[in-house]
Each structure stands twice: as structure tokens, then as C-alpha cells.
Coordinates of C-alpha atoms in Angstrom, one line a residue:
Chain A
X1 CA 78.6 95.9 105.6
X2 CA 79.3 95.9 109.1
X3 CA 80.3 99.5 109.9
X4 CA 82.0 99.7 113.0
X5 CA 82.3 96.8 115.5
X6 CA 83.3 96.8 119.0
X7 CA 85.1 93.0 120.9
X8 CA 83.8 92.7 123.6
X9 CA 80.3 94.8 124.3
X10 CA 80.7 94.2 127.8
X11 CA 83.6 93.3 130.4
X12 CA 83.9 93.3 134.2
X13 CA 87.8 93.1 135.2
X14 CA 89.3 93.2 139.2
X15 CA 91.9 96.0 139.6
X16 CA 95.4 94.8 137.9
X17 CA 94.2 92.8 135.4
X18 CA 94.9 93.4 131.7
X19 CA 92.8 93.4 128.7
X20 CA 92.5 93.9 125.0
X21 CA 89.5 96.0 122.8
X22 CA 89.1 95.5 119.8
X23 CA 87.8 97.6 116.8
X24 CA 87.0 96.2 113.5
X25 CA 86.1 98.4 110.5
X26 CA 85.2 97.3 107.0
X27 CA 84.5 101.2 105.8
X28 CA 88.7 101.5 104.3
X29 CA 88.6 104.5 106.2
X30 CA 92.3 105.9 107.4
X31 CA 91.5 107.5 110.5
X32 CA 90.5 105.5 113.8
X33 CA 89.7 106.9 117.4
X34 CA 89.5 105.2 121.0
X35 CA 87.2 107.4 123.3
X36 CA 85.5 107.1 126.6
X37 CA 82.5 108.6 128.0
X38 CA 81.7 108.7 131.2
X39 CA 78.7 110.8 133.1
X40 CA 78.9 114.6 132.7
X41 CA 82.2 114.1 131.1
X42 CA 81.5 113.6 127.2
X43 CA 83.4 111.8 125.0
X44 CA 87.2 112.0 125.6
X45 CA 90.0 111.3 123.3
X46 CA 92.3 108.5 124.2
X47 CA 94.9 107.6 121.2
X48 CA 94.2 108.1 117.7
X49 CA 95.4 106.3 114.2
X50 CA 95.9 107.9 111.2
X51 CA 97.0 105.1 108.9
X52 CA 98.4 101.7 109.5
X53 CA 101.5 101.2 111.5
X54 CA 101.0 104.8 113.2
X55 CA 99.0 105.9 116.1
X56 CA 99.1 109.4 118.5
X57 CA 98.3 110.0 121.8
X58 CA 95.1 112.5 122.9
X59 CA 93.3 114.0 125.5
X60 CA 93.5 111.0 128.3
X61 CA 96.1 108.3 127.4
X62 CA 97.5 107.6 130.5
X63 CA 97.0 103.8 131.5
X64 CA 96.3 102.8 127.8
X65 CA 98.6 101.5 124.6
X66 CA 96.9 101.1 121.2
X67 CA 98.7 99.3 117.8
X68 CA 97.2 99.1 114.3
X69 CA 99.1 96.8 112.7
X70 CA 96.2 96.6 110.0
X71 CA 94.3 99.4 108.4
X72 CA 91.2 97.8 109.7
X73 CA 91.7 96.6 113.2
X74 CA 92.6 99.6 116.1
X75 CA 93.5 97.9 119.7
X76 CA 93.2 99.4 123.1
X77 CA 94.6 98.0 125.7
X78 CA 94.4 97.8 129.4
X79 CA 97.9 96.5 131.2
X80 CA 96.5 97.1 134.9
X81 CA 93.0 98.1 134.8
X82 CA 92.2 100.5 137.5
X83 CA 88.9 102.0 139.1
X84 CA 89.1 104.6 137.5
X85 CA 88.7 103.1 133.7
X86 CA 85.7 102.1 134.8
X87 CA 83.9 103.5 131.1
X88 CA 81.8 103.3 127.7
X89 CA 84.7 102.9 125.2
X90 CA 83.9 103.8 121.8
X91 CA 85.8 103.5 118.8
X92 CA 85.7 105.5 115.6
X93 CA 86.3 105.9 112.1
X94 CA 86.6 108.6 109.3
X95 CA 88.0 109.0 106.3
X96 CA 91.0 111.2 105.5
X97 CA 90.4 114.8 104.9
X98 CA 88.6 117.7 106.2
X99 CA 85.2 118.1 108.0
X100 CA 83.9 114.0 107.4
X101 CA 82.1 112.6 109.7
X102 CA 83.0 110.1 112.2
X103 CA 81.7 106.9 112.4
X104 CA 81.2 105.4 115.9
X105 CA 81.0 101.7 117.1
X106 CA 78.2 100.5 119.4
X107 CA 80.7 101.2 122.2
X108 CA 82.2 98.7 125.2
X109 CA 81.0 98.7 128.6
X110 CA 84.4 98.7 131.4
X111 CA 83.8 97.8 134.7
X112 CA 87.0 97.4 137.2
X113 CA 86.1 96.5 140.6
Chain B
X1 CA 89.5 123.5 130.6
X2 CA 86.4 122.5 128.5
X3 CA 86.7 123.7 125.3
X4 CA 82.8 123.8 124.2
X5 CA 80.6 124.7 126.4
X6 CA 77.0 123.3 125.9
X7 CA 73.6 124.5 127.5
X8 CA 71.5 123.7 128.4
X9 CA 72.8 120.3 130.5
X10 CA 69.4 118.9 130.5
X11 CA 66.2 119.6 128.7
X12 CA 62.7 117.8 129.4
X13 CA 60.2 119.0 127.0
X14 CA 56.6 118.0 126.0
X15 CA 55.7 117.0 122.7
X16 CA 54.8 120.1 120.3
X17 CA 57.0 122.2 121.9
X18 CA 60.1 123.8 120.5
X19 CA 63.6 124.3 121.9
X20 CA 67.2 125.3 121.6
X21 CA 70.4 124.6 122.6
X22 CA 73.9 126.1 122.6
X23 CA 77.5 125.2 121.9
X24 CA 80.5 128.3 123.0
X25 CA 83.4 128.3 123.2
X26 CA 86.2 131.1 123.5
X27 CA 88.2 129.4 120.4
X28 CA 87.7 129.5 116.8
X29 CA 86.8 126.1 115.0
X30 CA 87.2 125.3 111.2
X31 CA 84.0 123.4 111.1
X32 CA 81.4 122.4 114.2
X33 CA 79.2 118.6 113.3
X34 CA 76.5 118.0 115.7
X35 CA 75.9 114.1 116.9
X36 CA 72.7 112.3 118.4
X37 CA 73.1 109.4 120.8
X38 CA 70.7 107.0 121.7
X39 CA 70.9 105.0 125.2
X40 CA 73.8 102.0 124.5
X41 CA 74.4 102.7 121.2
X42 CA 77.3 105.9 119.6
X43 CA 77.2 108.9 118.2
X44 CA 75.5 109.5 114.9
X45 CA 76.5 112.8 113.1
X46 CA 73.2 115.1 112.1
X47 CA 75.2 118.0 110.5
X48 CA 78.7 119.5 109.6
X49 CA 78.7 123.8 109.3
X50 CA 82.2 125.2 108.5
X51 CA 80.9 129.0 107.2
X52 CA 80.6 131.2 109.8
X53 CA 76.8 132.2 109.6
X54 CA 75.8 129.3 108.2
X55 CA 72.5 127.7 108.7
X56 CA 71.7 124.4 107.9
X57 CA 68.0 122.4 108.2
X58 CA 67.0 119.0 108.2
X59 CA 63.5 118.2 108.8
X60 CA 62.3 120.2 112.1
X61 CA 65.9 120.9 113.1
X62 CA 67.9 123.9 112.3
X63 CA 71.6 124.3 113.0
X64 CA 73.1 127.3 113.0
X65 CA 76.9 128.2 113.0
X66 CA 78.0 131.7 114.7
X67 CA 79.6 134.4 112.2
X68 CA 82.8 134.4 114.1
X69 CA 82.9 130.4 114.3
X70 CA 83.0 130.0 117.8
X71 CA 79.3 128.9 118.4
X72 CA 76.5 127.2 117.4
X73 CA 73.1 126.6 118.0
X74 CA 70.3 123.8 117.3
X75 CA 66.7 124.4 117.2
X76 CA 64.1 122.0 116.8
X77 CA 60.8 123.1 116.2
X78 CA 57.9 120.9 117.2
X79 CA 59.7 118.2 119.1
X80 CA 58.4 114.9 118.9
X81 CA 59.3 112.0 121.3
X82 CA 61.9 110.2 118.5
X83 CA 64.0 113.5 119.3
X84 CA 65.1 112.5 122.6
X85 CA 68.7 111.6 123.3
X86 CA 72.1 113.1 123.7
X87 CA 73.4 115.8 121.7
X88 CA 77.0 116.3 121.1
X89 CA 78.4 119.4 119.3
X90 CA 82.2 118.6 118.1
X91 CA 84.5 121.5 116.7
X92 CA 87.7 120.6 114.4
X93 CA 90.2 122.9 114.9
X94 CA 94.1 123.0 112.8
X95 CA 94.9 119.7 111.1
X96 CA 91.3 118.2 111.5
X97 CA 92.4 114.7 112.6
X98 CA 91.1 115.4 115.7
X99 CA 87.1 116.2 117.0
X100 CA 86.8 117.7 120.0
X101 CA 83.8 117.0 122.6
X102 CA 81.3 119.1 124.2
X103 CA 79.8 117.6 127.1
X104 CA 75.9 117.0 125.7
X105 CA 72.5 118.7 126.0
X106 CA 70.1 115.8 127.1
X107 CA 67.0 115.7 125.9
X108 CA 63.8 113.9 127.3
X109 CA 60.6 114.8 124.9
X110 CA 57.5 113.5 126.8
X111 CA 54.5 112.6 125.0

């Protein structure tokens, strides 16, 4: 098993140009998360999925779209990077229910010069 | 407005010694999990507490969840080198879909 993958590991983009993240999972769990986590900042909720076809904004979604159009893919995407997303991504995983744990990728590296 | 406060932010310790770290908030939570990061890779979850008072162990570490759920604590007692890395305290809080972050206590044991 897998766990949690993360396309691409790295990525340096100029300012305006668009991109696609992907998250794989091969766990069946329901529940997916994007998050970024930048220095002194923690990790920060971005948009969240909790089942196929549906997904939820969270903390910081501004600048980002997400689709899960299969229970084990989750998508983030970038239409006009800016400075400012300049990040660690990581995506997540749980099963449905109370108190499970999350299960993280190994997380994607954003640079936007 | 950050809704768990962690302390220390950084922690550089020698090998042997013991240490603690905190997670407050103002809010109640219906379960806590503590996570450990290592450099370039994610989160890994240590423990989930979702009694107030309870106190869980595992190995050298003790977590600790406050009676009125609002706070916890994590104690390791004779750190050894393999305990360095971020730790993360998360708090659930209404419909549980949803974790949310405290910034990290980072620790640094030195051999």
C-alpha cells in the first residue's frame, strides 16, 4: 500500500501561472484535506472533501479550487499563482467518523517567483 | 485569532533530560491528537485524548488532556535524539470533519 501520495514533490512556477496538485490515496478513506504550512504559521486548512463529488471550503481558500471527482484522487489547483502561495502543501486523509486520525502525504514544495 | 496556543515555540534540550510542552486554548475541544513531524516529510499522529483528565503514555511520552478540555500537555521523560522534530497539537471541535492546527513546539535533542 501506498498511503498517501503527493504529484508533484516539488514545483517552481512565475507569478500568473496555473497549476494542478494532485493527491492519491489507496486507504478508501472518505475524508481528504489540502493544507499548507508555512514558517511560524502551522498547518492551515485550505478546502476539504468529505466524499466523492463534494468538497468545502476552510480556513484559507482564497486563490485555490479543488474537485474530487473520484473517492481516491483530491485536486488543488492554482489558476494564477502568486507570491504569496509560495508553500509546503500537504494533503490528507481519514476515515469517516469521530476522533481518527489523519493521514498525511509527504507534502509538495510551491515556489512562485 | 489562533485557536491553540502552543509553548514553548522552541525547545533545545540535551539528551537525558526531560521536558514539557503545552497546548491552550480558550475553547473547548471534543478530542485533542498530538502529531510528530520530521524535516520534509508530514505529520504523523502520536495520540488522540477525548476525556477530560485523561492521560495517555507511550514509551517515555506522556500526554495529558485538561479536565475542562481546553488544554493539553506532553511530557517526555529522558529525551533521546530520535525525539526531535515538530510537534503539532490539533483539537476537533462540533462535527469533527475538521482538525484544527496549533502552531508546533520544535524540538532539537542534542546528543
Amino acid at each position: 500500500n501506498a498511503g498517501v501520495t503527493q504529484t508533484p514533490k516539488f514545483r517552481v512556477l512565475k507569478t500568473g501561472q496555473s497549476m494542478t496538485l494532485l493527491c492519491a490515496q489507496d486507504m478508501n478513506h472518505e475524508y481528504m484535506y489540502w493544507y499548507r504550512q508555512d514558517p511560524g504559521m502551522g498547518l492551515r486548512l485550505i478546502h476539504y472533501s468529505v466524499g466523492e463529488g463534494t468538497t468545502a471550503k476552510g480556513e484559507v481558500p482564497d486563490g485555490y479550487n479543488v474537485s474530487r471527482l473520484k473517492k481516491q484522487n483530491f485536486l488543488l489547483g492554482l489558476e494564477s499563482a502568486a507570491p504569496s502561495q509560495t508553500s509546503v502543501y500537504f494533503c490528507a486523509t481519514r476515515l469517516a467518523g469521530v476522533d481518527y486520525e489523519q493521514y498525511f502525504g509527504p507534502g509538495t514544495r510551491l515556489t512562485v517567483t | 485569532t489562533q485557536l491553540l496556543e502552543q509553548s514553548p515555540q522552541f525547545l533545545s534540550i540535551q539528551e537525558g533530560e526531560n521536558l514539557t510542552v503545552y497546548c491552550n486554548s480558550s475553547s473547548v475541544f471534543s478530542s485533542l491528537q498530538w502529531y510528530r513531524q520530521e524535516p520534509g516529510e508530514g505529520p504523523v499522529l502520536l495520540v488522540t485524548v477525548v476525556t477530560g483528565g485523561e492521560v495517555k503514555k507511550l514509551k517515555r511520552l506522556t500526554f495529558q488532556f485538561g479536565d475542562a478540555r481546553k488544554d493539553s500537555s506532553l511530557h517526555i521523560t529522558a529525551a533521546q535524539p530520535g525525539d526531535t522534530g515538530l510537534y503539532l497539537c490539533a483539537g476537533a471541535r462540533g462535527s469533527n470533519y475538521k482538525l484544527t492546527f496549533g502552531k508546533g513546539t520544535l524540538l532539537t535533542v542534542n546528543p
